Amino acid sequence: MKHQRLIYLITLVLSITLLLAGCGGKGGTTGQEKGKGEKVLKIGASLSFTGQLSREGNLTKKGYDLWVKKVNEAGGINVNGEKYKVEIVYKDDQSEAQRSAKLTEQMITEEGVNFLLGPYSSGISAATAAIAEKYNKLTIVPLANAPSLYEQGYKNLFGVLPLATTYLNGVLDLAKTLDPNLKKVAIISPDALFSLSVAEGAKKYAEANGFQVVYYDKYPADTKDLSSMITNIKNAGAQILLGTGYLADGVLAVRNAKDLGYKPAIMAFTIATSIPDFRNSLGADAEGIMGGEWWTPNMKWTGDIFGSAEDYAKLYKAEYNEDPAYYSAAASVAGVILQKAIEKAGSLEVDKVRDAMRSLDIQTFWGPIRFNERGVNVGTSSAAVSQIQNGQVVVVWPEELQQSKPLYPKP
Amino acid sequence: MDLQVIINGILLGGLYGLAAVGFSLIWGVMNIVDLAQGAYLTLGAYITFWLFKLWGIDPFLTLPVSALILFGLGFLIESQIIKRVLRYGFVMLLVVTYGLNLLLQNAMLVAWSADYRSVTPAYSGAGLNIGGVNIPYIRLALFIAALLLVGLLTIFLNKTRVGNAIRATALNRLAANLVGIRTEFIYALTYSLAAAVVGMAGSLISMVYTVSPNLGGAFMTKIFVVTVLGGFGSLPGAVLGGLILGITEAFTASYIAPGLMNAVSFILLVVILIFRPQGLMGKQFYGA
């Protein structure tokens, strides 16, 4: 059978191509020449510049770059009286965890970096954290908060975000105050570490608070169609739809729901309100959609490197001509944390900086930063809830941060 | 059994089918597994997006534009690159088209960034509701457009001189040469035609899904499965394969578990390959 052999051959070749793509070349350089006598601290960052998470990866990079710029303008990081300019070595992990792990190993062994700023997403961070642990290098992950990541006993891993499990709790709290008849909740999640953690957290919280979870399921991360799930959710009569996916998942769910005439009273997504693309992409269909919000420029936090949250937003806008999303803010604050810990330790030795991290207690534009023994930031506790109203994102919950009354039910 | 699930599956399947037609044609006629098809699909989607965004042109009216641009690009790529690599055989072509795909995808990433974009004409989201079953107009129109395109292409291949020449070349290039068919031209034509069709598929897909440089990559796996299911070189096979895949996915998501969608699709693929290695509607002599 000539055909059969041909198909086997193709399958084989495809697999090999994929494998080879995974290995990849080195790429990237170690940076330009610096003037004599100028000391440079090299920091490694493997990020997703291409692939599924490229959008989020690029936002993360903007945050890192803004911090680097700010630090270097002020002369650099002060290590026991000596100023070190900061330089970040970037690598593209193509949104693949294994590739990220490989690149991280390469940065440690070949570029000799001691400190790593994390990749985007919990799944990829899990891979790089293991490598950093092996070589005893410090990693600060701005955007990885799956609980399992912090249950590995890693001593070199520090996260900026509160745990993912709390992400959508605010939406449920808000729902209770809006309408006592809101009972039926549907939760959908792509099959990815972070998303599943949020979904599990939301399910537990919903059940503990008297909601009835009528639909709960996951789908493959690369799914291009959610019609079937939405059909089942519609049939189950869910009044609240919670989606825990990334940006593309949220857009897909909204469009599929509209196609199928499904109109829940509340629709909320983990990543939706926080990225402008979401409302640009959906236009009027985005109206009334809620999202968890780790950080917004109107939160009343302030710190000494970037000033207040509002100052940060202004600086960001001046640099990139767009409003900052929390990704970039978290990335910038990861840099701030590393800087503060190094300055506090007065040393570039990993062990000393780690000790300084453990006892860090600072105020930043992101909020208070304090780590527990697992490396989770316990300075702030959970996410606020925002909603898209007239094309703008406004914080609607908790009441002390409220900018506008919630729009209910969703139009 | 839920009628809505079947409808969802069929509408989705039509799109899969259309997306796979070009790939199947190239494989059948030229014996090339063209991995660049994903990038052509993405490009078609972007063409529709930009025409819609910049000048408010109705997405359906952008189809001929996508077709023309992709036809031109396909011709250029075939005559400048593919043609020169043909004699190095199957594996080298795989490498070349894989590289082309990377190149185009990253060019789009640089040019238009990784932002997610959507084409949302005024009628998006509207639909028929028959006895509780929702049929969105856009998806229905997409499905009809897909069938129309495949139908026209089938008629073209079977009823016109050029179409017959393409099929003759697929059967035996040497013999086709001997009876006076300019097979070099036929190859270029086939490749361009396939690029145009997948470009139009991209244009249609942009109305339902979010457009980003990564769009085509996500469809490539589906395209591969559909083509092998239906039998390479067979256009009705591509449509049938698309429908089977679409319905299987819808059923798995509804009645088994959405998380097992890909697993079930591939199990189906393997089972069909065991019993019909040439695909459901494939013929032995195509693509050999």
XYZ file of C-alpha atoms in Angstrom:
699
model
C 0.000 0.000 0.000
C 1.816 2.991 -1.291
C -0.630 5.355 0.389
C -0.310 3.943 3.815
C 3.437 4.261 3.642
C 3.113 7.812 2.444
C 0.920 8.726 5.383
C 3.263 7.068 7.856
C 6.111 8.973 6.294
C 4.270 12.270 6.578
C 3.288 11.642 10.153
C 6.890 10.788 10.946
C 8.242 13.826 9.156
C 5.692 16.103 10.819
C 6.630 14.797 14.232
C 10.318 15.275 13.500
C 9.711 18.803 12.238
C 7.836 19.617 15.400
C 10.611 18.161 17.507
C 13.250 20.083 15.605
C 11.231 23.263 15.956
C 11.267 22.582 19.676
C 15.046 22.354 19.796
C 15.694 25.450 17.786
C 18.782 27.558 17.527
C 20.251 29.923 20.000
C 19.312 33.315 18.667
C 19.635 36.553 20.519
C 22.829 38.269 21.565
C 24.270 39.174 24.876
C 23.786 42.885 24.335
C 25.874 45.730 23.151
C 29.222 46.952 24.363
C 29.148 49.098 27.439
C 31.498 51.925 28.227
C 34.552 51.102 30.323
C 34.058 50.899 34.058
C 30.312 50.637 33.755
C 28.939 47.638 35.572
C 26.061 45.742 34.102
C 23.664 43.362 35.790
C 22.327 40.872 33.295
C 18.891 39.471 33.952
C 17.333 36.649 31.955
C 13.780 36.655 30.653
C 12.249 34.024 28.453
C 8.926 35.294 27.117
C 6.324 34.332 24.541
C 6.885 36.669 21.618
C 5.288 34.299 19.144
C 2.640 31.625 19.379
C -0.545 31.401 21.369
C 0.544 33.762 24.154
C 2.449 36.302 22.075
C 0.119 39.169 22.882
C 0.458 38.729 26.627
C 4.175 38.051 26.266
C 4.757 41.331 24.485
C 2.814 43.256 27.117
C 4.996 41.672 29.760
C 8.108 42.769 27.924
C 6.861 46.350 27.802
C 6.575 46.293 31.584
C 10.119 44.954 32.011
C 11.500 47.469 29.542
C 9.842 50.370 31.300
C 11.417 49.313 34.586
C 14.836 48.928 32.948
C 14.542 52.390 31.466
C 13.493 53.892 34.782
C 16.309 52.203 36.703
C 19.005 53.052 34.197
C 17.914 56.672 33.989
C 18.466 56.852 37.725
C 21.975 55.429 37.278
C 21.227 51.763 37.917
C 20.719 49.460 40.852
C 22.671 50.431 43.929
C 24.591 47.400 45.178
C 26.431 48.383 48.316
C 27.423 51.763 46.901
C 28.192 50.543 43.396
C 25.787 51.305 40.564
C 24.860 48.500 38.202
C 23.090 49.224 34.942
C 20.389 46.688 34.154
C 20.188 44.712 30.968
C 17.592 42.071 30.199
C 18.491 39.165 27.932
C 15.286 38.215 26.120
C 14.511 34.860 24.539
C 11.399 33.809 22.657
C 9.845 30.655 24.072
C 7.185 30.548 21.320
C 4.549 29.952 24.015
C 5.967 26.491 24.722
C 6.916 25.409 28.216
C 9.646 22.978 27.186
C 11.268 25.522 24.968
C 11.160 28.051 27.768
C 12.858 25.605 30.115
C 15.585 24.994 27.572
C 16.125 28.701 26.981
C 16.259 29.344 30.692
C 18.910 26.690 31.108
C 20.829 28.246 28.246
C 20.655 31.708 29.800
C 21.929 30.365 33.100
C 24.729 28.239 31.740
C 25.832 30.316 28.754
C 24.924 33.882 29.631
C 25.617 33.431 33.309
C 22.519 35.155 34.624
C 21.757 34.890 38.328
C 18.330 36.443 38.285
C 15.378 35.643 36.095
C 12.239 37.569 35.412
C 9.480 35.129 34.736
C 7.793 34.077 31.537
C 4.089 34.638 31.006
C 1.542 32.056 32.266
C 1.630 29.529 35.058
C 2.220 26.575 32.777
C 5.431 27.956 31.313
C 6.602 29.334 34.654
C 6.281 25.867 36.155
C 8.822 24.621 33.629
C 11.326 27.426 34.099
C 10.994 27.491 37.892
C 12.171 23.890 38.023
C 15.291 24.787 36.035
C 16.044 27.865 38.125
C 15.672 25.766 41.252
C 18.144 23.217 39.933
C 20.796 25.885 39.354
C 19.851 27.867 42.463
C 18.907 31.028 40.573
C 16.247 33.454 41.681
C 13.033 33.796 39.656
C 10.402 36.472 40.056
C 7.288 35.585 38.112
C 4.964 38.529 37.573
C 2.173 36.629 35.898
C 1.974 33.101 37.221
C -0.322 32.291 40.092
C -1.557 28.732 39.817
C -1.505 27.408 43.406
C 0.296 24.216 42.396
C 3.295 26.300 41.365
C 3.817 27.344 44.966
C 3.294 23.898 46.417
C 6.510 22.429 44.980
C 8.643 23.648 47.847
C 10.705 25.887 45.551
C 12.778 28.284 47.582
C 13.836 30.517 44.700
C 10.442 31.369 43.256
C 8.516 34.545 44.029
C 5.189 35.574 42.499
C 3.627 39.001 42.169
C -0.048 38.120 41.703
C -2.260 36.768 44.489
C -3.259 33.125 43.927
C -5.377 32.433 40.860
C -8.054 30.636 42.840
C -9.373 33.952 44.118
C -9.672 35.601 40.720
C -13.427 35.491 40.141
C -14.598 35.449 43.769
C -15.422 39.140 43.551
C -17.871 38.530 40.701
C -19.767 36.021 42.844
C -19.744 38.366 45.831
C -21.126 41.099 43.616
C -23.776 38.775 42.143
C -25.112 38.043 45.613
C -25.719 41.719 46.280
C -27.317 42.331 42.869
C -30.070 39.753 42.773
C -30.955 36.992 45.246
C -32.433 34.947 42.382
C -29.061 34.534 40.706
C -28.246 30.950 41.534
C -27.152 28.987 38.476
C -23.515 29.287 37.518
C -21.662 27.816 34.550
C -17.858 27.666 34.571
C -15.774 26.889 31.505
C -12.018 26.608 31.311
C -9.378 25.770 28.735
C -7.208 22.840 29.704
C -4.332 24.949 31.046
C -2.761 25.166 34.480
C -3.727 28.739 35.357
C -7.236 28.546 33.935
C -8.058 25.300 35.684
C -6.892 26.740 39.010
C -9.175 29.746 38.618
C -12.055 27.480 37.590
C -11.579 25.166 40.560
C -11.295 28.115 42.916
C -14.452 29.703 41.501
C -16.368 26.412 41.704
C -15.472 25.907 45.348
C -16.278 29.489 46.212
C -19.609 29.375 44.344
C -20.701 26.191 46.085
C -19.646 27.508 49.478
C -21.716 30.633 48.873
C -24.985 28.978 47.969
C -24.691 29.044 44.186
C -25.536 26.023 42.098
C -22.863 25.103 39.562
C -24.960 23.716 36.694
C -22.142 23.320 34.198
C -18.458 22.846 34.771
C -16.084 21.589 32.120
C -12.793 22.129 30.375
C -11.906 22.175 26.673
C -8.614 21.787 24.733
C -6.562 24.963 24.846
C -6.426 25.416 21.065
C -10.186 25.111 20.535
C -11.607 27.286 17.798
C -15.247 26.702 18.546
C -17.259 26.593 21.769
C -20.736 26.306 20.242
C -21.393 22.885 21.717
C -20.442 23.912 25.227
C -22.486 27.099 25.021
C -25.456 25.056 23.787
C -25.254 22.820 26.844
C -24.841 25.809 29.139
C -27.863 27.492 27.606
C -29.890 24.310 28.065
C -28.783 24.112 31.694
C -30.223 27.584 32.235
C -27.089 29.155 33.692
C -27.620 32.803 34.693
C -23.963 33.471 35.342
C -21.248 32.447 32.889
C -17.699 32.450 34.166
C -14.876 31.819 31.729
C -11.346 31.322 32.956
C -9.444 31.289 29.676
C -7.056 33.720 28.069
C -7.990 36.587 25.785
C -8.882 34.548 22.691
C -11.091 32.223 24.772
C -13.131 35.122 26.099
C -13.682 36.602 22.651
C -14.660 33.194 21.316
C -17.148 32.542 24.126
C -18.842 35.915 23.655
C -19.181 35.474 19.912
C -20.449 31.899 20.196
C -22.955 32.923 22.891
C -24.262 35.678 20.664
C -24.515 33.319 17.706
C -26.568 30.893 19.769
C -28.769 33.518 21.390
C -27.519 32.783 24.897
C -27.883 35.809 27.184
C -26.782 35.257 30.763
C -27.410 38.021 33.294
C -23.732 38.102 34.192
C -20.826 37.173 31.978
C -17.356 37.387 33.432
C -13.917 36.344 32.222
C -10.576 36.256 33.898
C -8.861 38.011 31.047
C -11.186 40.291 29.226
C -11.641 43.713 30.680
C -7.945 44.092 31.358
C -6.767 44.035 27.727
C -8.016 46.731 25.335
C -8.080 44.195 22.458
C -11.057 42.541 24.061
C -13.363 45.504 23.666
C -11.746 46.617 20.401
C -12.350 43.197 19.017
C -15.922 42.750 20.216
C -17.174 46.305 19.968
C -20.708 46.661 21.288
C -20.869 42.977 22.215
C -18.388 43.611 25.016
C -20.843 45.876 26.826
C -21.608 44.735 30.374
C -18.976 41.998 30.488
C -17.141 41.742 33.786
C -13.660 40.690 34.632
C -11.353 40.209 37.550
C -8.878 43.022 37.870
C -5.572 42.626 39.683
C -4.570 46.179 39.038
C -5.952 49.314 37.425
C -4.383 52.760 37.117
C -7.044 54.237 39.400
C -6.164 52.104 42.404
C -4.817 54.191 45.210
C -1.390 52.618 45.659
C 1.893 54.407 45.649
C 5.595 53.576 45.977
C 8.962 55.226 45.549
C 10.262 54.121 42.140
C 7.313 54.744 39.851
C 5.278 56.919 42.234
C 1.533 56.267 42.278
C -0.431 53.905 40.070
C -1.617 56.935 38.150
C 1.957 58.172 37.662
C 2.884 54.776 36.322
C -0.002 54.859 33.866
C 1.089 58.297 32.626
C 4.676 57.200 32.167
C 3.553 54.075 30.347
C 1.264 56.033 28.069
C 4.036 58.489 27.250
C 6.348 55.595 26.377
C 4.049 53.303 24.423
C 1.108 55.503 23.496
C -1.423 53.100 25.001
C -2.930 52.532 28.420
C -1.135 50.013 30.610
C -2.748 46.643 31.229
C -2.065 44.833 34.484
C 0.377 42.518 32.701
C 2.802 45.320 32.085
C 2.279 46.761 35.561
C 2.967 43.386 37.167
C 6.079 42.983 35.025
C 7.369 46.410 36.023
C 6.717 45.688 39.674
C 8.590 42.383 39.391
C 11.600 44.455 38.398
C 11.020 46.812 41.287
C 10.895 43.872 43.705
C 14.183 42.474 42.425
C 15.785 45.900 42.615
C 14.576 46.475 46.183
C 15.741 43.056 47.320
C 19.182 43.488 45.768
C 19.577 46.947 47.292
C 18.440 45.631 50.629
C 20.868 42.725 50.475
C 23.664 44.991 49.267
C 24.913 42.061 47.234
C 24.383 40.184 43.985
C 24.736 36.792 45.627
C 21.640 34.689 45.150
C 21.506 33.472 48.757
C 21.666 36.976 50.201
C 19.131 38.401 47.778
C 16.802 35.496 48.538
C 16.966 36.267 52.252
C 16.217 39.900 51.493
C 13.208 38.844 49.396
C 11.848 36.760 52.261
C 11.816 39.731 54.605
C 10.795 42.316 52.024
C 7.909 44.579 53.040
C 7.480 47.454 50.614
C 4.861 49.754 49.156
C 4.672 50.033 45.369
C 2.331 51.468 42.763
C 1.029 47.915 42.410
C 0.155 47.647 46.097
C 1.952 46.370 49.167
C 4.431 43.552 48.541
C 5.166 40.901 51.137
C 5.985 37.240 50.548
C 4.887 34.245 52.574
C 7.174 31.245 53.032
C 6.045 29.765 49.700
C 6.892 32.896 47.737
C 3.292 34.048 47.258
C 2.724 37.785 47.486
C 0.329 38.271 50.388
C 0.454 42.075 50.370
C -2.880 42.255 48.530
C -5.585 39.639 48.929
C -7.850 39.276 45.901
C -8.953 40.796 42.632
C -11.383 43.664 42.122
C -14.220 43.395 39.593
C -14.455 45.691 36.624
C -17.044 45.993 33.900
C -17.148 47.362 30.386
C -19.618 50.251 30.299
C -19.995 52.422 27.188
C -16.762 51.004 25.894
C -14.825 51.998 29.024
C -13.541 49.770 31.805
C -14.791 50.831 35.211
C -14.261 49.211 38.587
C -17.614 48.147 40.044
C -16.570 46.064 43.052
C -15.551 46.231 45.900
C -17.495 49.308 46.926
C -14.506 51.219 48.247
C -12.899 51.163 44.773
C -16.180 51.556 42.860
C -16.130 54.077 40.022
C -19.578 53.347 38.709
C -22.647 51.289 39.603
C -22.675 47.824 38.037
C -24.676 47.503 34.834
C -27.135 44.693 35.537
C -28.344 42.568 33.909
C -25.874 42.436 31.049
C -27.504 44.036 27.973
C -30.326 13.853 20.814
C -30.036 17.564 20.452
C -30.644 19.030 17.031
C -28.636 22.112 17.949
C -25.546 19.973 18.422
C -25.888 18.475 14.947
C -26.411 21.920 13.423
C -23.357 23.289 15.258
C -21.308 20.380 13.974
C -22.469 20.683 10.394
C -21.867 24.434 10.237
C -18.404 24.014 11.731
C -17.687 21.074 9.436
C -18.429 23.104 6.322
C -15.694 25.537 7.315
C -13.205 22.773 8.031
C -14.010 21.300 4.650
C -13.465 24.551 2.783
C -10.229 25.196 4.649
C -8.957 21.776 3.593
C -9.872 21.936 -0.098
C -6.731 23.738 -1.241
C -4.477 21.518 0.815
C -6.171 18.434 -0.576
C -5.929 19.681 -4.153
C -2.216 20.399 -3.921
C -1.560 17.089 -2.291
C -3.620 15.228 -4.866
C -2.274 16.931 -7.964
C 1.290 17.884 -7.047
C 2.005 15.406 -4.278
C 3.047 18.226 -1.966
C 2.023 18.508 1.656
C 1.772 22.266 1.649
C 2.291 23.464 5.201
C 2.141 27.085 4.056
C -1.621 26.789 3.623
C -2.120 27.930 7.217
C -0.358 31.205 6.468
C -2.420 31.743 3.300
C -5.548 31.231 5.365
C -4.389 33.807 7.885
C -3.530 36.233 5.120
C -7.014 35.887 3.643
C -8.489 36.620 7.049
C -6.331 39.742 7.401
C -7.297 40.979 3.937
C -10.940 40.814 4.934
C -10.217 42.418 8.275
C -8.377 45.386 6.792
C -10.842 45.999 3.984
C -13.652 45.893 6.513
C -11.867 48.025 9.057
C -10.445 50.677 6.740
C -13.200 51.073 4.181
C -16.137 49.284 5.765
C -16.406 46.828 2.872
C -18.821 43.995 3.594
C -16.790 40.887 4.473
C -18.539 38.754 1.863
C -17.585 41.242 -0.850
C -13.925 40.892 0.092
C -13.852 37.280 -1.076
C -12.812 38.075 -4.659
C -10.084 40.397 -3.367
C -8.679 37.688 -1.118
C -8.907 35.217 -3.966
C -7.064 37.501 -6.377
C -4.286 38.487 -3.994
C -3.713 34.942 -2.818
C -3.843 33.655 -6.385
C -1.099 36.110 -7.288
C 0.959 35.245 -4.236
C 0.472 31.547 -4.870
C 1.634 31.952 -8.449
C 4.688 33.894 -7.363
C 5.638 31.359 -4.728
C 5.097 28.389 -7.010
C 7.028 29.796 -9.925
C 9.874 31.246 -7.863
C 10.289 28.716 -5.077
C 8.235 25.525 -5.260
C 9.099 24.857 -8.903
C 12.800 24.938 -8.175
C 12.484 22.509 -5.312
C 10.095 20.036 -6.941
C 12.792 17.696 -8.216
C 14.338 17.309 -4.757
C 11.305 15.382 -3.701
C 8.686 15.108 -1.090
C 10.628 15.729 2.126
C 12.453 18.774 0.834
C 9.125 20.294 -0.205
C 7.821 19.692 3.266
C 10.748 21.624 4.682
C 10.349 24.453 2.192
C 6.623 24.919 2.802
C 7.187 24.709 6.546
C 9.754 27.480 6.226
C 7.435 29.536 4.042
C 4.741 29.194 6.656
C 7.066 30.436 9.404
C 8.238 33.295 7.237
C 4.763 34.495 6.316
C 3.423 34.045 9.815
C 6.213 36.063 11.365
C 5.977 38.711 8.674
C 2.335 39.163 9.628
C 3.333 39.287 13.273
C 5.795 42.075 12.580
C 3.469 43.968 10.275
C 0.249 43.722 12.209
C 1.335 42.671 15.734
C -0.154 39.860 17.752
C -3.316 41.838 18.570
C -6.547 39.914 18.372
C -8.919 41.400 15.861
C -12.455 40.662 14.803
C -14.620 41.376 11.818
C -18.023 42.361 13.136
C -20.486 43.458 10.471
C -23.866 44.760 11.630
C -25.535 41.410 11.022
C -23.084 39.430 13.164
C -24.859 37.531 15.893
C -28.274 37.676 14.201
C -29.829 34.376 13.300
C -32.811 32.166 12.664
C -34.558 30.498 15.526
C -36.535 27.454 14.492
C -38.147 25.561 17.329
C -35.425 26.479 19.817
C -32.606 25.728 17.401
C -30.404 28.699 16.625
C -28.858 29.055 13.203
C -26.652 32.153 13.048
C -26.953 33.856 9.635
C -23.214 34.277 9.261
C -22.451 30.655 9.887
C -25.222 29.578 7.577
C -23.961 31.928 4.876
C -20.441 30.654 5.451
C -21.614 27.116 5.074
C -23.464 27.885 1.861
C -20.508 29.857 0.514
C -18.220 26.938 1.338
C -20.446 24.470 -0.515
C -20.764 26.852 -3.457
C -17.012 27.320 -3.727
C -16.319 23.614 -3.560
C -19.108 22.970 -6.069
C -17.743 25.520 -8.527
C -14.253 24.151 -8.162
C -15.477 20.608 -8.772
C -17.318 21.698 -11.903
C -14.223 23.558 -13.046
C -12.054 20.484 -12.581
C -14.468 18.111 -14.288
C -16.048 20.120 -17.058
C -13.433 22.497 -18.414
C -10.395 21.825 -20.554
C -8.043 23.314 -17.985
C -9.714 21.361 -15.229
C -9.291 18.148 -17.166
C -5.672 19.037 -17.763
C -5.185 19.450 -14.012
C -6.713 16.069 -13.363
C -4.683 14.482 -16.120
C -1.515 15.925 -14.644
C -2.505 14.537 -11.271
C -2.850 11.059 -12.748
C 0.428 11.003 -14.596
C 2.649 13.968 -15.201
C 4.772 12.323 -17.852
C 1.806 11.135 -19.878
C 0.165 14.526 -19.562
C 3.317 16.090 -20.943
C 3.283 13.652 -23.818
C -0.238 14.582 -24.890
C 0.719 18.237 -24.976
C -0.345 19.544 -21.595
C 2.009 22.196 -20.279
C 2.330 20.590 -16.888
C 4.593 23.292 -15.517
C 1.826 25.786 -16.095
C -0.735 23.387 -14.654
C 1.307 23.077 -11.469
C 1.512 26.832 -11.067
C -2.188 27.141 -11.758
C -3.123 24.425 -9.269
C -0.993 25.937 -6.557
C -2.387 29.428 -7.117
C -5.921 28.098 -7.232
C -5.428 26.283 -3.949
C -3.971 29.404 -2.339
C -6.939 31.440 -3.597
C -9.439 28.953 -2.158
C -7.783 28.754 1.242
C -7.535 32.569 1.192
C -11.278 32.768 0.705
C -11.720 30.249 3.508
C -9.665 32.603 5.681
C -11.875 35.525 4.696
C -14.964 33.592 5.738
C -13.357 32.337 8.930
C -12.470 35.892 9.965
C -16.171 36.584 10.414
C -16.527 33.891 13.048
C -13.156 33.683 14.770
C -10.640 36.080 16.139
C -7.913 37.027 13.685
C -4.284 36.908 14.768
C -1.110 35.735 13.006
C -1.608 32.425 14.758
C -5.022 31.716 13.220
C -3.852 29.448 10.414
C -1.598 27.412 12.666
C -4.557 26.386 14.768
C -6.402 25.282 11.636
C -3.519 23.284 10.149
C -4.136 20.239 12.348
C -7.795 20.234 11.383
C -6.907 20.623 7.720
C -4.554 17.665 7.900
C -7.113 15.443 9.592
C -9.890 16.461 7.216
C -7.753 15.794 4.165
C -6.630 12.380 5.286
C -10.175 11.494 6.350
C -11.669 12.513 3.039
C -8.872 11.275 0.838
C -6.349 13.600 -0.726
C -7.166 15.116 -4.040
C -10.870 14.573 -3.556
C -12.840 17.786 -3.153
C -16.108 16.142 -2.103
C -13.928 14.094 0.225
C -12.639 17.259 1.874
C -16.191 18.441 2.485
C -17.242 15.036 3.796
C -14.142 14.881 6.003
C -14.891 18.371 7.284
C -18.453 17.460 8.154
C -17.399 14.274 9.906
C -14.790 16.125 11.939
C -17.155 18.989 12.778
C -19.946 16.674 13.900
C -17.565 14.427 15.839
C -16.188 17.430 17.700
C -19.632 18.794 18.467
C -20.817 15.420 19.749
C -17.740 14.804 21.832
C -17.976 18.265 23.375
C -21.661 17.809 24.163
C -21.946 14.206 25.222
C -18.524 12.984 26.284
C -16.257 15.816 27.438
C -15.023 18.921 25.634
C -11.531 18.091 26.857
C -11.489 14.921 24.765
C -12.405 16.603 21.477
C -8.983 16.231 19.884
C -8.447 12.747 21.243
C -11.716 11.457 19.800
C -11.049 13.111 16.432
C -7.676 11.440 16.139
C -9.012 8.063 17.234
C -11.566 8.380 14.462
C -8.797 9.254 12.033
C -6.763 6.212 12.987
C -9.772 3.904 12.747
C -10.683 5.174 9.293
C -7.078 4.848 8.151
C -7.034 1.219 9.231
C -10.087 0.356 7.147
C -9.687 2.839 4.308
C -6.060 3.923 4.076
C -6.807 6.008 0.972
C -9.399 8.038 2.906
C -13.157 7.905 2.570
C -13.377 9.211 -0.993
C -9.787 8.997 -2.085
C -8.800 7.078 -5.184
C -5.795 4.821 -5.265
C -3.987 6.621 -8.054
C -4.189 10.130 -6.632
C -1.243 11.502 -4.771
C 0.872 8.410 -5.237
